[in-house]
mmCIF file of C-alpha atoms in Angstrom:
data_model
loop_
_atom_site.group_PDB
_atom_site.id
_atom_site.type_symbol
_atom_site.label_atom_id
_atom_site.label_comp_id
_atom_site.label_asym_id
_atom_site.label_seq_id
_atom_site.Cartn_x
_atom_site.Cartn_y
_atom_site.Cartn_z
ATOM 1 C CA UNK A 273 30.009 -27.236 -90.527
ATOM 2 C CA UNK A 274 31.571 -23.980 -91.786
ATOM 3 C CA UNK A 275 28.362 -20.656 -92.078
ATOM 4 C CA UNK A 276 29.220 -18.445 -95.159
ATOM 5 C CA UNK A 277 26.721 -15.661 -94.951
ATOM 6 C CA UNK A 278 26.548 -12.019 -94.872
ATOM 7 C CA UNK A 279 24.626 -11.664 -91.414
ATOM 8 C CA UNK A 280 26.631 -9.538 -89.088
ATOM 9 C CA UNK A 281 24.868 -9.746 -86.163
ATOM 10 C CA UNK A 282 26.611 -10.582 -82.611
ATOM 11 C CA UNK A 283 23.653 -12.761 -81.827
ATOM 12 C CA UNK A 284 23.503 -14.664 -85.210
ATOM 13 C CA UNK A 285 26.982 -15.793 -84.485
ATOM 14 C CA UNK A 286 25.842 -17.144 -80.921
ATOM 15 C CA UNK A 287 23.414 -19.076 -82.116
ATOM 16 C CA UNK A 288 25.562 -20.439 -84.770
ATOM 17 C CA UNK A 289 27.880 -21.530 -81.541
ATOM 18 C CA UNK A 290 25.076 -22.983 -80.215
ATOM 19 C CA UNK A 291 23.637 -24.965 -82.488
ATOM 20 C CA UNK A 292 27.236 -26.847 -82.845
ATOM 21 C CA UNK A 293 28.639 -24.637 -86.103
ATOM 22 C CA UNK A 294 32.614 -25.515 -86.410
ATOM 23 C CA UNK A 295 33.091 -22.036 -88.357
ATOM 24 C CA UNK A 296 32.414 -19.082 -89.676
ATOM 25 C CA UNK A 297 33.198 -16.764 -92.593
ATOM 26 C CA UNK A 298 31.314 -13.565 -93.572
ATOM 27 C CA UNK A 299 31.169 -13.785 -96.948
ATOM 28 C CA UNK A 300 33.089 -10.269 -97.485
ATOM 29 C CA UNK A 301 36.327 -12.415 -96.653
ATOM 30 C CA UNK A 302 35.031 -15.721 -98.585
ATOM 31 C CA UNK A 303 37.659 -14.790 -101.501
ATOM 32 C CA UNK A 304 40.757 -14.430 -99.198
ATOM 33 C CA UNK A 305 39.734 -17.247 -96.281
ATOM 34 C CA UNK A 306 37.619 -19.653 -97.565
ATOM 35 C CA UNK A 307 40.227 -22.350 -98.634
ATOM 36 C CA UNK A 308 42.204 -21.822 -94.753
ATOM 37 C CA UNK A 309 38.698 -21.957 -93.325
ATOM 38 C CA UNK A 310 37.891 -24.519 -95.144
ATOM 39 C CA UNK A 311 41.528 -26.591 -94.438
ATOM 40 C CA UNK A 312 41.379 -25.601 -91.037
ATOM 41 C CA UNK A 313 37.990 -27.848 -90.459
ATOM 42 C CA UNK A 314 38.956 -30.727 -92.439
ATOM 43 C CA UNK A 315 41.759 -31.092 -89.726
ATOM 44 C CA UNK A 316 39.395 -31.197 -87.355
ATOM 45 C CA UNK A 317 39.904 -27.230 -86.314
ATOM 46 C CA UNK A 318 37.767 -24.769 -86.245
ATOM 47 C CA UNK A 319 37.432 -21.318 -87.903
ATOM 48 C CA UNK A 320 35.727 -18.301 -86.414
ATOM 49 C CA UNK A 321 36.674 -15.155 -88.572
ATOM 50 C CA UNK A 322 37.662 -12.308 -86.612
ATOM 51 C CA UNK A 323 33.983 -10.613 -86.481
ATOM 52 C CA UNK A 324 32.539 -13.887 -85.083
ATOM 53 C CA UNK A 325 35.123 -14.634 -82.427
ATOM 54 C CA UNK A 326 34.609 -10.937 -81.302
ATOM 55 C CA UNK A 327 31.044 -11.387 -80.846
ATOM 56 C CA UNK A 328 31.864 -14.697 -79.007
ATOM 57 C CA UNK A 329 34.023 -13.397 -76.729
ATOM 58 C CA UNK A 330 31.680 -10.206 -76.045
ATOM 59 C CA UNK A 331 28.445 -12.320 -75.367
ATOM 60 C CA UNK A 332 30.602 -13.882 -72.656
ATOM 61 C CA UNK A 333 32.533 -10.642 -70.456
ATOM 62 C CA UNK A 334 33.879 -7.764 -70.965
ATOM 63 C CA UNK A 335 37.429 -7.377 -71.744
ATOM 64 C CA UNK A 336 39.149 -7.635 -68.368
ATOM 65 C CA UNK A 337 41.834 -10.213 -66.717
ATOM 66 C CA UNK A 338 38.987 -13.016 -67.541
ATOM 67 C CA UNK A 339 39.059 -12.479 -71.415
ATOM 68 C CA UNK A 340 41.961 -14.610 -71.390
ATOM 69 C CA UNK A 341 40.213 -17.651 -69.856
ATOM 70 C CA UNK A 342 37.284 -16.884 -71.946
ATOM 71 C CA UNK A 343 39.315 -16.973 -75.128
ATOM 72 C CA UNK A 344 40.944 -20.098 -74.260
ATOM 73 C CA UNK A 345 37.735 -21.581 -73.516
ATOM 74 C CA UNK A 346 36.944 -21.243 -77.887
ATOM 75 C CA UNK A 347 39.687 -23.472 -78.353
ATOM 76 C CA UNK A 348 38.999 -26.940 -79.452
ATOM 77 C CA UNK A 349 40.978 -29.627 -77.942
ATOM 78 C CA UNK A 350 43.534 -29.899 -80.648
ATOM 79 C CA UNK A 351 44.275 -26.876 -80.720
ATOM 80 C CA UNK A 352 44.697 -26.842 -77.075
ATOM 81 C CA UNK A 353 47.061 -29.829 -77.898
ATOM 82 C CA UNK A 354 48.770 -27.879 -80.430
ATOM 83 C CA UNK A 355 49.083 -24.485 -77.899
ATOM 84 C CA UNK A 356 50.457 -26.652 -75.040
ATOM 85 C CA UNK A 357 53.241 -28.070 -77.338
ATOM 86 C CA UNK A 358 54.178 -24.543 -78.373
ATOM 87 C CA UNK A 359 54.180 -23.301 -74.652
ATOM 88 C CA UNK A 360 56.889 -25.961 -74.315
ATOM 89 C CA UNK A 361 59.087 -24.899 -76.379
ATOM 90 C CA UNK A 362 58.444 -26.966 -79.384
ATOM 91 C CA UNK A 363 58.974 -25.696 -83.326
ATOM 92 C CA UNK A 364 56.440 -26.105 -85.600
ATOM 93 C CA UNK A 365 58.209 -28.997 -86.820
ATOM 94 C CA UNK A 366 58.386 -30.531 -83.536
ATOM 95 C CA UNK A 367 54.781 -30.296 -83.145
ATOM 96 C CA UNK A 368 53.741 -31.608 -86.043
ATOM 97 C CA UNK A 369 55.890 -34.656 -85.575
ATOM 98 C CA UNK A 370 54.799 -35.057 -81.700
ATOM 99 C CA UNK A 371 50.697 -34.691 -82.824
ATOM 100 C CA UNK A 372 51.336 -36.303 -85.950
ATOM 101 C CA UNK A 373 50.230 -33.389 -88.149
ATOM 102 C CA UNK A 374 51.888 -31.826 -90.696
ATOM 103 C CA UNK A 375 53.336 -28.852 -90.913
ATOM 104 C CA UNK A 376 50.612 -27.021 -92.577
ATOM 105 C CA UNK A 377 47.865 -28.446 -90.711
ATOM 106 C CA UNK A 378 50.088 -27.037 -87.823
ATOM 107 C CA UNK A 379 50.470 -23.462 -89.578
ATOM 108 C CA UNK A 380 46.458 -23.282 -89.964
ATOM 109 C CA UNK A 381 46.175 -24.508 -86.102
ATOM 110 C CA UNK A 382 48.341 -21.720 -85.145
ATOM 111 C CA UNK A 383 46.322 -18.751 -87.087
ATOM 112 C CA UNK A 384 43.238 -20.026 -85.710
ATOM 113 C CA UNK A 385 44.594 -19.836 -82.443
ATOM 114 C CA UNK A 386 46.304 -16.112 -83.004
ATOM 115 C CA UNK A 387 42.795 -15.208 -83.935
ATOM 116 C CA UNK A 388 40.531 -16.708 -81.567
ATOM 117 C CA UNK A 389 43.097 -15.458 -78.324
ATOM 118 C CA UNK A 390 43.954 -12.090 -80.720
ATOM 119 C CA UNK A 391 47.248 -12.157 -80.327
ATOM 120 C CA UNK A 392 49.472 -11.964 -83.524
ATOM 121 C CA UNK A 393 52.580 -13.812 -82.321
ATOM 122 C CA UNK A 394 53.811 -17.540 -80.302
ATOM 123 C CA UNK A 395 54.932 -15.640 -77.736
ATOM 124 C CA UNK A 396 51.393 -13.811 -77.018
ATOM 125 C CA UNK A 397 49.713 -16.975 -76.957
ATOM 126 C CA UNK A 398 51.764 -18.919 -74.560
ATOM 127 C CA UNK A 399 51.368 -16.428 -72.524
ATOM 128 C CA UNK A 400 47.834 -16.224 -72.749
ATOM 129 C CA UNK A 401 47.730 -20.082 -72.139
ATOM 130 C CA UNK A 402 50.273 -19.866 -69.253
ATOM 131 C CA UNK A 403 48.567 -16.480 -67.347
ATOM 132 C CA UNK A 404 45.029 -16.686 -68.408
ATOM 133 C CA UNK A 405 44.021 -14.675 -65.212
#
């Protein structure tokens, strides 16, 4: 289930979290995102715009060495799947053929990755996923 809404509060997005919510999109960005967001949960991803997944990541520590491990803990388990297969090496292509994706399903995995471990590049993420302390 993807919220649009215009609430901004760090708590609102918690209890979205809670309650089981697959995404998130303030409806500022609902023009420019909507159609990833909305791609991105139909392949069974899910989307946290940048707002949310910093008030995720704040309600659970600070930013220190465990920000990595609390990042990692927002991923789902494809696109855990999807980050381990890039830490080896693999292209996009590669990964899409090893999960059985396709390549743009593997293109929308990797943004929502970049942006829940905010990093802006493969290398960043790995790692991320490889040092999370």
């Amino acid at each position: 289930m993807l919220i649009l809404t215009s609430q901004e509060d760090g708590c609102w997005v918690q209890r979205l979290w809670e309650a089981g919510a697959s995404g998130y999109l303030h409806k500022a960005e609902a023009l420019t995102r909507l159609e990833t967001a909305l791609a991105s949960l139909e392949q069974g991803a899910s989307w946290w715009d940048r707002s949310a997944t910093q008030a995720l990541r704040s309600r659970e520590t600070p930013v220190d060495s465990a920000s990595a491990e609390t990042s990692l803990a927002l991923l789902t388990p494809r696109e855990r799947d999807v980050l381990a297969a890039m830490a080896g090496g693999l292209t996009n292509r590669e990964i899409a053929s090893s999960l059985g994706l396709g390549i743009g399903t593997v293109r929308v995995y990797l943004h929502t990755i970049f942006q829940k471990l905010q990093v802006s590049n493969r290398t960043q993420a790995v790692l991320k996923f490889l040092h999370p302390g």
